[in-house]
């Protein structure tokens, strides 16, 4: 059982030292990304603080009608799919602080293969998270939407979709600027 807590709000990255660059080297000639032994490529929060404030407001509004424990599972699953290390670190920490069981966190990557660990409502939310995050066919499959609609009223569903959309936006900021845990 989890207990509600206030989720961590993303914090603004610190100001670079005088003379420090806002960018780091990009992918090598082979096209592969270099190891993450550097800070962010772009300190977007400092360069676009109005966008950051808008994202914080959107995040708060999206969470409004979503159970905090479920919100963390959704954020972790989307962050896994998007390979956002910064968001994974943040939301795994938040989930643990809220009392989420380690077994559920470890198996979240394969939640569909562990049906006894997640409620039908959580499973519907996780399926919706995957469908919105990946958008393989360009839309959410009808059966995935119907399953979510069976577990959430329209207001809850609207907020859940907003939450999934918001974490995907955070992930894309994190991944595109290479924001790594502990180096924001």
PDB file of C-alpha atoms in Angstrom:
ATOM      1  CA  UNK A   1       0.000   0.000   0.000  1.00  0.00           C
ATOM      2  CA  UNK A   2       1.327   3.403  -0.815  1.00  0.00           C
ATOM      3  CA  UNK A   3       0.808   6.631   0.997  1.00  0.00           C
ATOM      4  CA  UNK A   4       0.237   9.867  -0.869  1.00  0.00           C
ATOM      5  CA  UNK A   5       3.123  12.297  -0.880  1.00  0.00           C
ATOM      6  CA  UNK A   6       3.859  15.452  -2.728  1.00  0.00           C
ATOM      7  CA  UNK A   7       5.708  14.498  -5.902  1.00  0.00           C
ATOM      8  CA  UNK A   8       9.059  16.027  -6.562  1.00  0.00           C
ATOM      9  CA  UNK A   9       8.793  19.060  -8.769  1.00  0.00           C
ATOM     10  CA  UNK A  10      11.616  19.213 -11.266  1.00  0.00           C
ATOM     11  CA  UNK A  11      14.208  21.688 -10.079  1.00  0.00           C
ATOM     12  CA  UNK A  12      15.939  24.275 -12.161  1.00  0.00           C
ATOM     13  CA  UNK A  13      19.474  23.330 -13.113  1.00  0.00           C
ATOM     14  CA  UNK A  14      22.217  25.276 -11.417  1.00  0.00           C
ATOM     15  CA  UNK A  15      23.963  28.097 -13.231  1.00  0.00           C
ATOM     16  CA  UNK A  16      27.138  26.967 -14.976  1.00  0.00           C
ATOM     17  CA  UNK A  17      30.415  28.176 -13.558  1.00  0.00           C
ATOM     18  CA  UNK A  18      31.749  31.387 -15.102  1.00  0.00           C
ATOM     19  CA  UNK A  19      33.237  30.576 -18.474  1.00  0.00           C
ATOM     20  CA  UNK A  20      31.526  27.184 -18.631  1.00  0.00           C
ATOM     21  CA  UNK A  21      29.828  26.282 -21.872  1.00  0.00           C
ATOM     22  CA  UNK A  22      26.101  25.615 -22.175  1.00  0.00           C
ATOM     23  CA  UNK A  23      26.827  22.808 -24.620  1.00  0.00           C
ATOM     24  CA  UNK A  24      28.923  19.660 -24.737  1.00  0.00           C
ATOM     25  CA  UNK A  25      30.142  17.595 -27.677  1.00  0.00           C
ATOM     26  CA  UNK A  26      27.480  15.814 -29.701  1.00  0.00           C
ATOM     27  CA  UNK A  27      27.478  12.332 -31.220  1.00  0.00           C
ATOM     28  CA  UNK A  28      30.651  11.156 -32.879  1.00  0.00           C
ATOM     29  CA  UNK A  29      31.169  10.442 -36.564  1.00  0.00           C
ATOM     30  CA  UNK A  30      29.682   6.971 -36.127  1.00  0.00           C
ATOM     31  CA  UNK A  31      26.394   8.581 -35.151  1.00  0.00           C
ATOM     32  CA  UNK A  32      26.370   6.973 -31.732  1.00  0.00           C
ATOM     33  CA  UNK A  33      25.953   9.048 -28.629  1.00  0.00           C
ATOM     34  CA  UNK A  34      29.019   9.465 -26.440  1.00  0.00           C
ATOM     35  CA  UNK A  35      28.927   8.079 -22.908  1.00  0.00           C
ATOM     36  CA  UNK A  36      27.063  10.213 -20.412  1.00  0.00           C
ATOM     37  CA  UNK A  37      30.127  11.570 -18.663  1.00  0.00           C
ATOM     38  CA  UNK A  38      29.043  15.160 -19.077  1.00  0.00           C
ATOM     39  CA  UNK A  39      26.295  17.499 -18.053  1.00  0.00           C
ATOM     40  CA  UNK A  40      23.409  18.628 -20.214  1.00  0.00           C
ATOM     41  CA  UNK A  41      23.972  19.744 -23.790  1.00  0.00           C
ATOM     42  CA  UNK A  42      21.669  22.673 -23.196  1.00  0.00           C
ATOM     43  CA  UNK A  43      20.463  24.130 -19.924  1.00  0.00           C
ATOM     44  CA  UNK A  44      16.991  24.680 -21.323  1.00  0.00           C
ATOM     45  CA  UNK A  45      15.453  25.782 -18.032  1.00  0.00           C
ATOM     46  CA  UNK A  46      17.830  28.750 -17.910  1.00  0.00           C
ATOM     47  CA  UNK A  47      17.383  29.589 -21.586  1.00  0.00           C
ATOM     48  CA  UNK A  48      13.572  29.254 -21.617  1.00  0.00           C
ATOM     49  CA  UNK A  49      12.354  29.788 -18.034  1.00  0.00           C
ATOM     50  CA  UNK A  50       8.854  30.712 -19.213  1.00  0.00           C
ATOM     51  CA  UNK A  51       8.556  27.290 -20.877  1.00  0.00           C
ATOM     52  CA  UNK A  52       9.766  25.605 -17.686  1.00  0.00           C
ATOM     53  CA  UNK A  53       7.184  27.500 -15.598  1.00  0.00           C
ATOM     54  CA  UNK A  54       4.450  26.516 -18.060  1.00  0.00           C
ATOM     55  CA  UNK A  55       5.538  22.868 -17.836  1.00  0.00           C
ATOM     56  CA  UNK A  56       5.427  23.012 -14.024  1.00  0.00           C
ATOM     57  CA  UNK A  57       1.894  24.436 -14.185  1.00  0.00           C
ATOM     58  CA  UNK A  58       0.789  21.806 -16.723  1.00  0.00           C
ATOM     59  CA  UNK A  59       2.289  19.036 -14.593  1.00  0.00           C
ATOM     60  CA  UNK A  60       0.426  20.251 -11.491  1.00  0.00           C
ATOM     61  CA  UNK A  61      -2.872  20.548 -13.370  1.00  0.00           C
ATOM     62  CA  UNK A  62      -2.491  17.098 -14.951  1.00  0.00           C
ATOM     63  CA  UNK A  63      -1.884  15.403 -11.576  1.00  0.00           C
ATOM     64  CA  UNK A  64      -5.055  16.904 -10.080  1.00  0.00           C
ATOM     65  CA  UNK A  65      -7.382  13.888 -10.371  1.00  0.00           C
ATOM     66  CA  UNK A  66      -4.797  11.100 -10.584  1.00  0.00           C
ATOM     67  CA  UNK A  67      -3.880   8.967  -7.567  1.00  0.00           C
ATOM     68  CA  UNK A  68      -0.300   9.943  -6.592  1.00  0.00           C
ATOM     69  CA  UNK A  69       0.933   6.327  -6.481  1.00  0.00           C
ATOM     70  CA  UNK A  70      -0.538   5.624  -9.918  1.00  0.00           C
ATOM     71  CA  UNK A  71       0.933   8.870 -11.244  1.00  0.00           C
ATOM     72  CA  UNK A  72       4.427   7.710 -10.268  1.00  0.00           C
ATOM     73  CA  UNK A  73       3.941   4.315 -11.958  1.00  0.00           C
ATOM     74  CA  UNK A  74       2.799   6.075 -15.128  1.00  0.00           C
ATOM     75  CA  UNK A  75       5.740   8.511 -15.034  1.00  0.00           C
ATOM     76  CA  UNK A  76       8.224   5.697 -14.471  1.00  0.00           C
ATOM     77  CA  UNK A  77       6.793   3.561 -17.294  1.00  0.00           C
ATOM     78  CA  UNK A  78       6.819   6.414 -19.810  1.00  0.00           C
ATOM     79  CA  UNK A  79      10.352   7.334 -18.735  1.00  0.00           C
ATOM     80  CA  UNK A  80      11.464   3.715 -19.247  1.00  0.00           C
ATOM     81  CA  UNK A  81      10.029   3.708 -22.760  1.00  0.00           C
ATOM     82  CA  UNK A  82      11.650   7.063 -23.552  1.00  0.00           C
ATOM     83  CA  UNK A  83      14.963   6.112 -21.901  1.00  0.00           C
ATOM     84  CA  UNK A  84      15.027   9.274 -19.803  1.00  0.00           C
ATOM     85  CA  UNK A  85      17.520   8.583 -17.019  1.00  0.00           C
ATOM     86  CA  UNK A  86      16.866  11.894 -15.268  1.00  0.00           C
ATOM     87  CA  UNK A  87      13.090  11.306 -15.027  1.00  0.00           C
ATOM     88  CA  UNK A  88      13.535   7.637 -14.114  1.00  0.00           C
ATOM     89  CA  UNK A  89      15.807   8.574 -11.239  1.00  0.00           C
ATOM     90  CA  UNK A  90      13.424  11.288 -10.034  1.00  0.00           C
ATOM     91  CA  UNK A  91      10.240   9.225 -10.181  1.00  0.00           C
ATOM     92  CA  UNK A  92      11.745   6.023  -8.797  1.00  0.00           C
ATOM     93  CA  UNK A  93      12.942   8.106  -5.845  1.00  0.00           C
ATOM     94  CA  UNK A  94       9.489   9.676  -5.447  1.00  0.00           C
ATOM     95  CA  UNK A  95       7.764   6.284  -5.635  1.00  0.00           C
ATOM     96  CA  UNK A  96      10.074   4.809  -2.999  1.00  0.00           C
ATOM     97  CA  UNK A  97       9.525   7.792  -0.704  1.00  0.00           C
ATOM     98  CA  UNK A  98       5.770   7.245  -1.110  1.00  0.00           C
ATOM     99  CA  UNK A  99       6.161   3.638   0.023  1.00  0.00           C
ATOM    100  CA  UNK A 100       5.927   1.834  -3.319  1.00  0.00           C
ATOM    101  CA  UNK A 101       7.113  -1.773  -3.097  1.00  0.00           C
ATOM    102  CA  UNK A 102      10.474  -2.557  -4.716  1.00  0.00           C
ATOM    103  CA  UNK A 103       9.038  -5.670  -6.366  1.00  0.00           C
ATOM    104  CA  UNK A 104       6.497  -3.565  -8.261  1.00  0.00           C
ATOM    105  CA  UNK A 105       9.157  -1.056  -9.296  1.00  0.00           C
ATOM    106  CA  UNK A 106      11.522  -3.793 -10.501  1.00  0.00           C
ATOM    107  CA  UNK A 107       8.833  -5.527 -12.533  1.00  0.00           C
ATOM    108  CA  UNK A 108       7.202  -2.407 -13.951  1.00  0.00           C
ATOM    109  CA  UNK A 109       9.191  -2.869 -17.156  1.00  0.00           C
ATOM    110  CA  UNK A 110       7.294  -6.166 -17.632  1.00  0.00           C
ATOM    111  CA  UNK A 111       4.034  -5.249 -15.868  1.00  0.00           C
ATOM    112  CA  UNK A 112       1.892  -7.193 -18.361  1.00  0.00           C
ATOM    113  CA  UNK A 113       3.718 -10.387 -17.358  1.00  0.00           C
ATOM    114  CA  UNK A 114       3.113  -9.758 -13.641  1.00  0.00           C
ATOM    115  CA  UNK A 115      -0.680  -9.386 -13.438  1.00  0.00           C
ATOM    116  CA  UNK A 116      -0.890 -10.188  -9.724  1.00  0.00           C
ATOM    117  CA  UNK A 117       1.267  -7.185  -8.809  1.00  0.00           C
ATOM    118  CA  UNK A 118      -0.864  -4.486 -10.436  1.00  0.00           C
ATOM    119  CA  UNK A 119      -4.572  -3.780 -10.078  1.00  0.00           C
ATOM    120  CA  UNK A 120      -6.815  -3.827 -13.155  1.00  0.00           C
ATOM    121  CA  UNK A 121      -7.002  -0.014 -12.922  1.00  0.00           C
ATOM    122  CA  UNK A 122      -3.192   0.281 -12.823  1.00  0.00           C
ATOM    123  CA  UNK A 123      -2.889  -2.154 -15.730  1.00  0.00           C
ATOM    124  CA  UNK A 124      -5.343  -0.083 -17.786  1.00  0.00           C
ATOM    125  CA  UNK A 125      -3.358   3.085 -17.003  1.00  0.00           C
ATOM    126  CA  UNK A 126      -0.056   1.411 -17.891  1.00  0.00           C
ATOM    127  CA  UNK A 127      -1.445   0.107 -21.195  1.00  0.00           C
ATOM    128  CA  UNK A 128      -2.705   3.605 -21.991  1.00  0.00           C
ATOM    129  CA  UNK A 129       0.704   5.035 -21.050  1.00  0.00           C
ATOM    130  CA  UNK A 130       2.437   2.689 -23.476  1.00  0.00           C
ATOM    131  CA  UNK A 131      -0.060   3.391 -26.260  1.00  0.00           C
ATOM    132  CA  UNK A 132       0.256   7.181 -25.907  1.00  0.00           C
ATOM    133  CA  UNK A 133       4.037   7.106 -25.467  1.00  0.00           C
ATOM    134  CA  UNK A 134       4.786   4.851 -28.426  1.00  0.00           C
ATOM    135  CA  UNK A 135       1.873   5.680 -30.798  1.00  0.00           C
ATOM    136  CA  UNK A 136       2.889   2.828 -33.115  1.00  0.00           C
ATOM    137  CA  UNK A 137      -0.144   3.149 -35.357  1.00  0.00           C
ATOM    138  CA  UNK A 138      -0.570   6.881 -34.912  1.00  0.00           C
ATOM    139  CA  UNK A 139      -3.453   6.501 -32.473  1.00  0.00           C
ATOM    140  CA  UNK A 140      -4.404   4.782 -29.224  1.00  0.00           C
ATOM    141  CA  UNK A 141      -6.010   1.419 -30.041  1.00  0.00           C
ATOM    142  CA  UNK A 142      -9.738   1.321 -29.307  1.00  0.00           C
ATOM    143  CA  UNK A 143      -9.402  -1.626 -26.922  1.00  0.00           C
ATOM    144  CA  UNK A 144      -6.752   0.176 -24.847  1.00  0.00           C
ATOM    145  CA  UNK A 145      -8.884   3.307 -24.638  1.00  0.00           C
ATOM    146  CA  UNK A 146     -12.011   1.279 -23.774  1.00  0.00           C
ATOM    147  CA  UNK A 147     -10.172  -0.518 -20.970  1.00  0.00           C
ATOM    148  CA  UNK A 148      -8.997   2.799 -19.506  1.00  0.00           C
ATOM    149  CA  UNK A 149     -12.485   4.290 -19.859  1.00  0.00           C
ATOM    150  CA  UNK A 150     -13.858   1.318 -17.919  1.00  0.00           C
ATOM    151  CA  UNK A 151     -11.672   2.205 -14.918  1.00  0.00           C
ATOM    152  CA  UNK A 152     -11.621   6.012 -14.977  1.00  0.00           C
ATOM    153  CA  UNK A 153     -14.465   8.506 -15.239  1.00  0.00           C
ATOM    154  CA  UNK A 154     -14.124  11.111 -17.994  1.00  0.00           C
ATOM    155  CA  UNK A 155     -12.515  13.734 -15.746  1.00  0.00           C
ATOM    156  CA  UNK A 156     -10.003  11.235 -14.346  1.00  0.00           C
ATOM    157  CA  UNK A 157      -9.278   9.956 -17.846  1.00  0.00           C
ATOM    158  CA  UNK A 158      -8.700  13.471 -19.166  1.00  0.00           C
ATOM    159  CA  UNK A 159      -6.231  14.124 -16.345  1.00  0.00           C
ATOM    160  CA  UNK A 160      -4.535  10.749 -16.855  1.00  0.00           C
ATOM    161  CA  UNK A 161      -4.054  11.490 -20.559  1.00  0.00           C
ATOM    162  CA  UNK A 162      -2.713  14.942 -19.651  1.00  0.00           C
ATOM    163  CA  UNK A 163      -0.321  13.362 -17.128  1.00  0.00           C
ATOM    164  CA  UNK A 164       0.954  10.870 -19.715  1.00  0.00           C
ATOM    165  CA  UNK A 165       1.367  13.642 -22.281  1.00  0.00           C
ATOM    166  CA  UNK A 166       3.180  15.822 -19.745  1.00  0.00           C
ATOM    167  CA  UNK A 167       5.684  13.158 -18.657  1.00  0.00           C
ATOM    168  CA  UNK A 168       6.385  12.475 -22.323  1.00  0.00           C
ATOM    169  CA  UNK A 169       7.172  16.175 -22.780  1.00  0.00           C
ATOM    170  CA  UNK A 170       9.439  16.169 -19.696  1.00  0.00           C
ATOM    171  CA  UNK A 171      11.158  13.036 -21.055  1.00  0.00           C
ATOM    172  CA  UNK A 172      11.771  14.687 -24.385  1.00  0.00           C
ATOM    173  CA  UNK A 173      13.319  17.722 -22.721  1.00  0.00           C
ATOM    174  CA  UNK A 174      15.498  15.406 -20.634  1.00  0.00           C
ATOM    175  CA  UNK A 175      16.586  13.129 -23.466  1.00  0.00           C
ATOM    176  CA  UNK A 176      17.081  15.820 -26.104  1.00  0.00           C
ATOM    177  CA  UNK A 177      19.282  17.898 -23.788  1.00  0.00           C
ATOM    178  CA  UNK A 178      20.942  14.862 -22.157  1.00  0.00           C
ATOM    179  CA  UNK A 179      19.909  15.858 -18.674  1.00  0.00           C
ATOM    180  CA  UNK A 180      21.404  13.144 -16.487  1.00  0.00           C
ATOM    181  CA  UNK A 181      20.680  12.273 -12.851  1.00  0.00           C
ATOM    182  CA  UNK A 182      22.642  14.464 -10.485  1.00  0.00           C
ATOM    183  CA  UNK A 183      23.804  16.818 -13.253  1.00  0.00           C
ATOM    184  CA  UNK A 184      20.720  18.920 -13.951  1.00  0.00           C
TER     185      UNK A 184
END
